[in-house]
mmCIF file of C-alpha atoms in Angstrom:
data_model
loop_
_atom_site.group_PDB
_atom_site.id
_atom_site.type_symbol
_atom_site.label_atom_id
_atom_site.label_comp_id
_atom_site.label_asym_id
_atom_site.label_seq_id
_atom_site.Cartn_x
_atom_site.Cartn_y
_atom_site.Cartn_z
ATOM 1 C CA MET A 1 34.179 -0.871 30.908
ATOM 2 C CA THR A 2 32.892 -4.433 30.956
ATOM 3 C CA ARG A 3 34.002 -6.514 28.004
ATOM 4 C CA PRO A 4 31.015 -7.801 25.958
ATOM 5 C CA SER A 5 30.268 -11.480 26.456
ATOM 6 C CA ARG A 6 30.970 -13.801 23.548
ATOM 7 C CA ILE A 7 28.303 -14.401 20.891
ATOM 8 C CA PRO A 8 28.020 -18.149 20.100
ATOM 9 C CA ASP A 9 29.588 -19.038 16.744
ATOM 10 C CA GLU A 10 26.546 -21.104 15.736
ATOM 11 C CA LEU A 11 24.494 -17.916 15.386
ATOM 12 C CA GLY A 12 26.564 -16.942 12.359
ATOM 13 C CA ASN A 13 27.287 -13.397 11.241
ATOM 14 C CA GLU A 14 23.609 -12.373 11.183
ATOM 15 C CA PHE A 15 21.027 -13.615 13.651
ATOM 16 C CA SER A 16 17.679 -12.765 15.163
ATOM 17 C CA VAL A 17 17.342 -11.571 18.726
ATOM 18 C CA ARG A 18 14.968 -14.498 19.279
ATOM 19 C CA ASP A 19 17.541 -17.084 18.140
ATOM 20 C CA ALA A 20 20.165 -15.439 20.338
ATOM 21 C CA ALA A 21 17.840 -15.643 23.344
ATOM 22 C CA ALA A 22 17.278 -19.354 22.676
ATOM 23 C CA LEU A 23 21.036 -19.853 23.070
ATOM 24 C CA GLY A 24 21.139 -17.906 26.306
ATOM 25 C CA VAL A 25 22.180 -14.520 24.927
ATOM 26 C CA GLY A 26 20.110 -11.948 26.812
ATOM 27 C CA ARG A 27 18.688 -8.668 25.569
ATOM 28 C CA PRO A 28 21.357 -6.556 27.341
ATOM 29 C CA ARG A 29 24.033 -8.282 25.209
ATOM 30 C CA THR A 30 22.150 -7.871 21.909
ATOM 31 C CA ARG A 31 21.748 -4.174 22.694
ATOM 32 C CA ARG A 32 25.512 -3.610 22.925
ATOM 33 C CA GLY A 33 27.060 -1.231 20.427
ATOM 34 C CA ASP A 34 29.456 -3.793 18.945
ATOM 35 C CA LEU A 35 26.516 -5.357 17.085
ATOM 36 C CA ALA A 36 24.899 -3.711 14.066
ATOM 37 C CA ARG A 37 21.098 -3.467 13.935
ATOM 38 C CA PRO A 38 20.300 -3.608 10.210
ATOM 39 C CA TYR A 39 16.617 -4.523 10.700
ATOM 40 C CA HIS A 40 14.164 -4.738 13.557
ATOM 41 C CA GLY A 41 14.845 -7.858 15.602
ATOM 42 C CA VAL A 42 18.085 -8.650 13.727
ATOM 43 C CA ARG A 43 21.707 -8.253 14.797
ATOM 44 C CA SER A 44 24.881 -8.512 12.735
ATOM 45 C CA ARG A 45 28.522 -8.753 13.733
ATOM 46 C CA THR A 46 29.373 -6.370 10.855
ATOM 47 C CA GLU A 47 27.465 -3.503 9.257
ATOM 48 C CA PRO A 48 25.933 -4.768 5.966
ATOM 49 C CA VAL A 49 26.676 -2.581 2.956
ATOM 50 C CA ALA A 50 26.445 -4.622 -0.253
ATOM 51 C CA THR A 51 23.123 -6.095 -1.363
ATOM 52 C CA LEU A 52 24.207 -9.649 -0.534
ATOM 53 C CA GLU A 53 25.165 -8.515 2.967
ATOM 54 C CA LYS A 54 21.846 -6.712 3.447
ATOM 55 C CA ALA A 55 19.837 -9.685 2.176
ATOM 56 C CA SER A 56 21.815 -12.074 4.394
ATOM 57 C CA ALA A 57 21.170 -9.774 7.349
ATOM 58 C CA TYR A 58 17.434 -9.812 6.645
ATOM 59 C CA ARG A 59 17.327 -13.588 6.209
ATOM 60 C CA PRO A 60 16.765 -14.362 9.930
ATOM 61 C CA ARG A 61 13.419 -12.552 9.884
ATOM 62 C CA LEU A 62 12.316 -13.731 6.431
ATOM 63 C CA PRO A 63 9.362 -16.166 6.707
ATOM 64 C CA ASP A 64 9.396 -19.450 4.802
ATOM 65 C CA HIS A 65 7.125 -18.060 2.086
ATOM 66 C CA GLY A 66 9.170 -14.866 1.574
ATOM 67 C CA PHE A 67 11.770 -14.291 -1.142
ATOM 68 C CA PHE A 68 13.916 -11.526 -2.626
ATOM 69 C CA SER A 69 12.808 -9.925 -5.886
ATOM 70 C CA HIS A 70 13.070 -6.943 -8.254
ATOM 71 C CA THR A 71 16.308 -4.928 -7.978
ATOM 72 C CA THR A 72 17.474 -6.957 -4.966
ATOM 73 C CA ALA A 73 17.216 -10.195 -6.933
ATOM 74 C CA ALA A 74 18.942 -8.513 -9.877
ATOM 75 C CA ALA A 75 21.882 -7.475 -7.708
ATOM 76 C CA LEU A 76 22.148 -10.979 -6.254
ATOM 77 C CA TRP A 77 22.263 -12.459 -9.781
ATOM 78 C CA GLY A 78 24.785 -9.878 -10.982
ATOM 79 C CA ILE A 79 22.314 -8.317 -13.397
ATOM 80 C CA PRO A 80 23.421 -4.703 -14.066
ATOM 81 C CA LEU A 81 21.333 -1.896 -12.652
ATOM 82 C CA PRO A 82 21.525 1.878 -13.109
ATOM 83 C CA ALA A 83 23.519 3.735 -10.478
ATOM 84 C CA PHE A 84 20.391 5.480 -9.194
ATOM 85 C CA HIS A 85 18.357 2.340 -8.447
ATOM 86 C CA ASP A 86 16.526 2.001 -5.132
ATOM 87 C CA PRO A 87 19.065 0.614 -2.589
ATOM 88 C CA ARG A 88 16.359 -0.775 -0.279
ATOM 89 C CA LEU A 89 15.700 -4.503 -0.117
ATOM 90 C CA HIS A 90 12.780 -5.772 -2.174
ATOM 91 C CA VAL A 91 11.084 -8.652 -0.398
ATOM 92 C CA SER A 92 8.096 -10.419 -1.943
ATOM 93 C CA TYR A 93 5.372 -12.800 -0.813
ATOM 94 C CA PRO A 94 2.830 -14.863 -2.727
ATOM 95 C CA HIS A 95 -0.410 -13.116 -3.624
ATOM 96 C CA ARG A 96 -2.790 -12.401 -0.730
ATOM 97 C CA ILE A 97 -0.022 -12.651 1.872
ATOM 98 C CA ARG A 98 0.651 -9.346 3.590
ATOM 99 C CA PRO A 99 4.083 -7.973 2.552
ATOM 100 C CA ALA A 100 6.740 -6.926 5.018
ATOM 101 C CA ARG A 101 6.741 -3.384 6.370
ATOM 102 C CA THR A 102 9.981 -2.275 7.976
ATOM 103 C CA VAL A 103 12.590 0.423 7.492
ATOM 104 C CA GLY A 104 14.886 -0.283 4.539
ATOM 105 C CA VAL A 105 12.567 -2.867 2.964
ATOM 106 C CA VAL A 106 10.026 -2.588 0.139
ATOM 107 C CA GLY A 107 7.370 -5.288 0.373
ATOM 108 C CA HIS A 108 5.491 -6.815 -2.575
ATOM 109 C CA HIS A 109 2.908 -9.528 -3.026
ATOM 110 C CA LEU A 110 3.196 -11.307 -6.357
ATOM 111 C CA VAL A 111 1.215 -13.773 -8.396
ATOM 112 C CA ILE A 112 4.044 -16.239 -8.937
ATOM 113 C CA ARG A 113 4.615 -19.921 -9.719
ATOM 114 C CA PRO A 114 6.773 -22.063 -7.416
ATOM 115 C CA GLU A 115 9.216 -22.745 -10.257
ATOM 116 C CA GLU A 116 9.863 -19.002 -10.569
ATOM 117 C CA ILE A 117 11.548 -18.981 -7.162
ATOM 118 C CA THR A 118 14.988 -20.480 -6.626
ATOM 119 C CA GLU A 119 18.046 -19.902 -4.437
ATOM 120 C CA ILE A 120 21.311 -18.038 -4.890
ATOM 121 C CA HIS A 121 23.895 -17.604 -2.127
ATOM 122 C CA GLY A 122 21.509 -19.625 0.032
ATOM 123 C CA LEU A 123 18.806 -16.959 -0.279
ATOM 124 C CA PRO A 124 15.317 -17.512 -1.764
ATOM 125 C CA THR A 125 15.177 -15.367 -4.882
ATOM 126 C CA THR A 126 13.155 -15.001 -8.067
ATOM 127 C CA THR A 127 14.699 -16.758 -11.071
ATOM 128 C CA PRO A 128 16.702 -14.604 -13.514
ATOM 129 C CA GLU A 129 13.923 -14.572 -16.134
ATOM 130 C CA ARG A 130 11.247 -13.707 -13.572
ATOM 131 C CA THR A 131 13.560 -11.047 -12.133
ATOM 132 C CA TRP A 132 13.991 -9.463 -15.564
ATOM 133 C CA ALA A 133 10.235 -9.447 -16.166
ATOM 134 C CA ASP A 134 9.656 -7.786 -12.777
ATOM 135 C CA LEU A 135 12.289 -5.133 -13.522
ATOM 136 C CA ALA A 136 10.286 -3.886 -16.508
ATOM 137 C CA GLY A 137 8.150 -1.679 -14.293
ATOM 138 C CA HIS A 138 11.172 -0.127 -12.605
ATOM 139 C CA LEU A 139 13.844 0.461 -15.269
ATOM 140 C CA GLY A 140 14.072 2.650 -18.339
ATOM 141 C CA PHE A 141 14.159 1.012 -21.765
ATOM 142 C CA GLU A 142 17.934 1.012 -22.269
ATOM 143 C CA ASP A 143 18.632 -0.276 -18.753
ATOM 144 C CA LEU A 144 15.994 -2.981 -19.201
ATOM 145 C CA VAL A 145 17.618 -4.153 -22.447
ATOM 146 C CA ALA A 146 21.058 -4.116 -20.770
ATOM 147 C CA ALA A 147 19.688 -6.235 -17.914
ATOM 148 C CA GLY A 148 18.191 -8.694 -20.399
ATOM 149 C CA ASP A 149 21.441 -8.874 -22.348
ATOM 150 C CA ARG A 150 23.192 -9.981 -19.169
ATOM 151 C CA VAL A 151 20.575 -12.641 -18.422
ATOM 152 C CA ILE A 152 21.131 -14.323 -21.806
ATOM 153 C CA TRP A 153 24.842 -13.421 -22.149
ATOM 154 C CA ARG A 154 26.658 -15.999 -24.252
ATOM 155 C CA ARG A 155 29.671 -16.282 -21.916
ATOM 156 C CA ASP A 156 27.751 -16.994 -18.722
ATOM 157 C CA SER A 157 24.010 -17.085 -19.367
ATOM 158 C CA LEU A 158 21.620 -17.041 -16.434
ATOM 159 C CA ALA A 159 18.694 -18.141 -18.617
ATOM 160 C CA SER A 160 17.923 -18.844 -22.259
ATOM 161 C CA LEU A 161 16.320 -16.293 -24.542
ATOM 162 C CA ALA A 162 13.415 -18.683 -25.056
ATOM 163 C CA SER A 163 12.688 -18.891 -21.321
ATOM 164 C CA VAL A 164 12.935 -15.106 -20.971
ATOM 165 C CA GLN A 165 10.497 -14.662 -23.850
ATOM 166 C CA ASP A 166 8.107 -17.246 -22.453
ATOM 167 C CA LEU A 167 7.953 -15.702 -18.995
ATOM 168 C CA ALA A 168 7.715 -12.154 -20.354
ATOM 169 C CA HIS A 169 4.580 -13.132 -22.272
ATOM 170 C CA ARG A 170 2.876 -15.113 -19.510
ATOM 171 C CA HIS A 171 3.862 -12.809 -16.636
ATOM 172 C CA PRO A 172 0.576 -11.967 -14.903
ATOM 173 C CA GLY A 173 1.479 -8.410 -13.892
ATOM 174 C CA ARG A 174 0.194 -5.481 -15.925
ATOM 175 C CA ARG A 175 2.823 -3.064 -14.653
ATOM 176 C CA GLY A 176 5.723 -2.994 -17.080
ATOM 177 C CA ARG A 177 4.109 -5.357 -19.587
ATOM 178 C CA PRO A 178 4.372 -2.972 -22.586
ATOM 179 C CA GLN A 179 7.988 -2.197 -21.656
ATOM 180 C CA ARG A 180 9.144 -5.810 -21.370
ATOM 181 C CA LEU A 181 7.398 -6.885 -24.587
ATOM 182 C CA ALA A 182 8.891 -3.898 -26.416
ATOM 183 C CA ALA A 183 12.364 -4.746 -25.080
ATOM 184 C CA LEU A 184 12.320 -8.431 -26.065
ATOM 185 C CA PRO A 185 13.272 -7.945 -29.763
ATOM 186 C CA TRP A 186 16.252 -5.822 -28.714
ATOM 187 C CA LEU A 187 17.902 -8.435 -26.496
ATOM 188 C CA CYS A 188 21.295 -9.648 -27.659
ATOM 189 C CA ASP A 189 23.458 -12.347 -26.103
ATOM 190 C CA ARG A 190 26.675 -10.815 -27.473
ATOM 191 C CA SER A 191 26.715 -7.501 -25.590
ATOM 192 C CA ASP A 192 29.467 -7.556 -22.979
ATOM 193 C CA SER A 193 28.487 -4.460 -20.986
ATOM 194 C CA PRO A 194 25.630 -1.979 -20.452
ATOM 195 C CA PRO A 195 27.455 0.815 -22.368
ATOM 196 C CA GLU A 196 27.736 -1.477 -25.403
ATOM 197 C CA THR A 197 24.019 -2.196 -25.170
ATOM 198 C CA LYS A 198 23.122 1.471 -24.862
ATOM 199 C CA LEU A 199 25.247 2.450 -27.855
ATOM 200 C CA ARG A 200 23.756 -0.335 -29.966
ATOM 201 C CA VAL A 201 20.208 0.691 -29.069
ATOM 202 C CA ARG A 202 20.933 4.365 -29.701
ATOM 203 C CA PHE A 203 22.598 3.711 -33.056
ATOM 204 C CA ILE A 204 19.623 1.738 -34.342
ATOM 205 C CA ARG A 205 17.042 4.156 -32.962
ATOM 206 C CA ALA A 206 18.918 7.024 -34.598
ATOM 207 C CA GLY A 207 18.711 5.340 -38.001
ATOM 208 C CA LEU A 208 22.255 4.022 -38.341
ATOM 209 C CA PRO A 209 22.682 0.543 -39.808
ATOM 210 C CA GLY A 210 22.308 -2.210 -37.209
ATOM 211 C CA PRO A 211 25.836 -2.884 -35.920
ATOM 212 C CA ALA A 212 27.327 -6.351 -35.547
ATOM 213 C CA VAL A 213 28.095 -7.045 -31.888
ATOM 214 C CA ASN A 214 31.433 -8.507 -30.743
ATOM 215 C CA VAL A 215 32.164 -10.345 -33.965
ATOM 216 C CA ASP A 216 35.642 -11.523 -35.006
ATOM 217 C CA VAL A 217 37.383 -9.327 -37.556
ATOM 218 C CA TRP A 218 39.976 -10.886 -39.857
ATOM 219 C CA SER A 219 42.451 -9.473 -42.347
ATOM 220 C CA PRO A 220 42.258 -10.492 -46.042
ATOM 221 C CA ASP A 221 45.099 -12.976 -45.473
ATOM 222 C CA GLY A 222 43.350 -14.641 -42.525
ATOM 223 C CA GLU A 223 45.000 -12.863 -39.578
ATOM 224 C CA PHE A 224 42.763 -12.343 -36.559
ATOM 225 C CA LEU A 225 42.620 -8.607 -35.879
ATOM 226 C CA GLY A 226 40.313 -8.444 -32.890
ATOM 227 C CA ARG A 227 36.749 -8.488 -31.656
ATOM 228 C CA PRO A 228 35.432 -4.908 -31.540
ATOM 229 C CA ASP A 229 32.387 -4.032 -29.455
ATOM 230 C CA LEU A 230 30.325 -2.870 -32.438
ATOM 231 C CA ALA A 231 31.050 -3.010 -36.146
ATOM 232 C CA PHE A 232 29.595 -1.898 -39.467
ATOM 233 C CA PRO A 233 31.254 -4.534 -41.695
ATOM 234 C CA GLU A 234 29.859 -3.193 -44.973
ATOM 235 C CA TYR A 235 31.604 0.120 -44.321
ATOM 236 C CA ARG A 236 34.609 -1.233 -42.401
ATOM 237 C CA GLU A 237 33.843 0.942 -39.388
ATOM 238 C CA LEU A 238 34.359 -0.148 -35.783
ATOM 239 C CA VAL A 239 33.277 1.258 -32.425
ATOM 240 C CA ASP A 240 35.031 0.307 -29.188
ATOM 241 C CA TYR A 241 33.823 1.507 -25.801
ATOM 242 C CA GLU A 242 36.672 2.265 -23.424
ATOM 243 C CA GLY A 243 35.436 1.825 -19.857
ATOM 244 C CA ASP A 244 37.389 2.615 -16.693
ATOM 245 C CA GLY A 245 38.838 -0.897 -16.742
ATOM 246 C CA HIS A 246 40.559 -0.103 -20.022
ATOM 247 C CA ARG A 247 42.040 3.022 -18.442
ATOM 248 C CA THR A 248 43.210 1.550 -15.121
ATOM 249 C CA ASP A 249 44.456 -1.817 -16.430
ATOM 250 C CA ARG A 250 47.761 -1.008 -18.130
ATOM 251 C CA GLU A 251 47.971 -4.379 -19.881
ATOM 252 C CA GLN A 252 44.436 -3.980 -21.268
ATOM 253 C CA TRP A 253 45.217 -0.433 -22.344
ATOM 254 C CA SER A 254 48.349 -1.583 -24.176
ATOM 255 C CA ARG A 255 46.411 -4.318 -26.003
ATOM 256 C CA ASP A 256 43.746 -1.829 -27.042
ATOM 257 C CA LEU A 257 46.342 0.570 -28.418
ATOM 258 C CA ALA A 258 48.180 -2.186 -30.300
ATOM 259 C CA ARG A 259 45.148 -3.465 -32.184
ATOM 260 C CA VAL A 260 44.096 -0.097 -33.625
ATOM 261 C CA PRO A 261 47.034 -0.023 -36.111
ATOM 262 C CA ARG A 262 46.197 -3.621 -37.099
ATOM 263 C CA PHE A 263 42.628 -2.611 -37.931
ATOM 264 C CA GLU A 264 43.795 0.463 -39.843
ATOM 265 C CA ALA A 265 46.349 -1.545 -41.821
ATOM 266 C CA ALA A 266 43.471 -3.766 -42.963
ATOM 267 C CA ASP A 267 41.429 -0.658 -43.951
ATOM 268 C CA TRP A 268 39.148 -0.635 -40.903
ATOM 269 C CA HIS A 269 38.527 2.667 -39.130
ATOM 270 C CA THR A 270 38.031 2.710 -35.352
ATOM 271 C CA HIS A 271 35.876 5.059 -33.278
ATOM 272 C CA ARG A 272 36.891 4.965 -29.609
ATOM 273 C CA ALA A 273 33.988 5.888 -27.360
ATOM 274 C CA SER A 274 34.079 6.710 -23.653
ATOM 275 C CA ARG A 275 31.707 7.629 -20.846
ATOM 276 C CA VAL A 276 31.539 11.153 -22.256
ATOM 277 C CA ASP A 277 29.977 9.739 -25.425
ATOM 278 C CA LEU A 278 27.086 8.298 -23.414
ATOM 279 C CA GLY A 279 25.913 11.804 -22.534
ATOM 280 C CA ASN A 280 23.301 13.683 -24.540
ATOM 281 C CA GLY A 281 21.950 10.435 -25.974
ATOM 282 C CA SER A 282 25.326 9.846 -27.723
ATOM 283 C CA ARG A 283 24.243 12.441 -30.292
ATOM 284 C CA ASP A 284 27.757 13.730 -31.072
ATOM 285 C CA LEU A 285 29.151 10.217 -31.526
ATOM 286 C CA ILE A 286 26.240 9.233 -33.774
ATOM 287 C CA VAL A 287 26.723 12.315 -35.954
ATOM 288 C CA ARG A 288 30.447 11.574 -36.310
ATOM 289 C CA ILE A 289 29.807 7.964 -37.279
ATOM 290 C CA ALA A 290 27.072 8.963 -39.733
ATOM 291 C CA ARG A 291 29.420 11.427 -41.408
ATOM 292 C CA VAL A 292 32.029 8.715 -41.990
ATOM 293 C CA LEU A 293 29.439 6.170 -43.162
ATOM 294 C CA ARG A 294 28.029 8.629 -45.693
ATOM 295 C CA ALA A 295 31.522 9.200 -47.067
ATOM 296 C CA LYS A 296 31.650 5.446 -47.626
ATOM 297 C CA GLY A 297 28.318 5.206 -49.426
ATOM 298 C CA TRP A 298 25.650 5.028 -46.729
ATOM 299 C CA ASN A 299 22.625 7.126 -47.684
ATOM 300 C CA GLY A 300 20.357 6.675 -44.685
ATOM 301 C CA GLU A 301 18.691 9.453 -42.700
ATOM 302 C CA LEU A 302 19.334 10.133 -39.043
ATOM 303 C CA ARG A 303 16.467 10.427 -36.557
ATOM 304 C CA LEU A 304 17.845 12.636 -33.807
#
């Protein structure tokens, strides 16, 4: 079997068949099985799997006025998405320009301002605040709030709350407008993960007191006890969500176990929630918390 001829390094990992031909690489070579064919007219030295890889593979055929948007832009920015989101690339074009039509790509034409397009990883992409506004027509309420929490996250914000609010109000699209405006008051820059966001939203919607999010808890003598995910300070109740990272990281697991006795010694009670508690709208967890809060003087009514 003839060994495939070498592909010039200057073509990079992903390249168009046209660019390859310009460097003397003929069609027989670009048809060889050692090259992946992620999109029509595009070849890749490796099979793209992650969103960044797919977007990079599509870049050679993206026109100058095209850009990545919606869930593709969200993935590029690291904005959390539900597990069931559409894995296809979302590629957009300014209004009145015909969108792309090819396998594995969803095309859009958007009314958009130049300042709402930027670059990340060298790829033209909608800004984080524009991305969040566009997601409103594609995500459920809790997932939309979780995405917004990440955009304004205090530790590594992608955009300010003010800029998110401004764009959400002036966004020209009708699709998703009620959802994004309804989600705005629920955004919080202190939520560290989507499960924390979902629990917070569910607690409030169910009628529980609004929990404090990732606030420092101190003992009466000034000792720092920890920073629980959610807290009801008036009732000295805490809720910590234990994700898979807490289970697989032994050091993290040990720290989590050690701080529970510290909270209890200072008369704080801890509820430890897991993925199981996200099922059924977190109803069982909410009922358990409500029972404890009532024993401590809370007289609110649940809405389940």
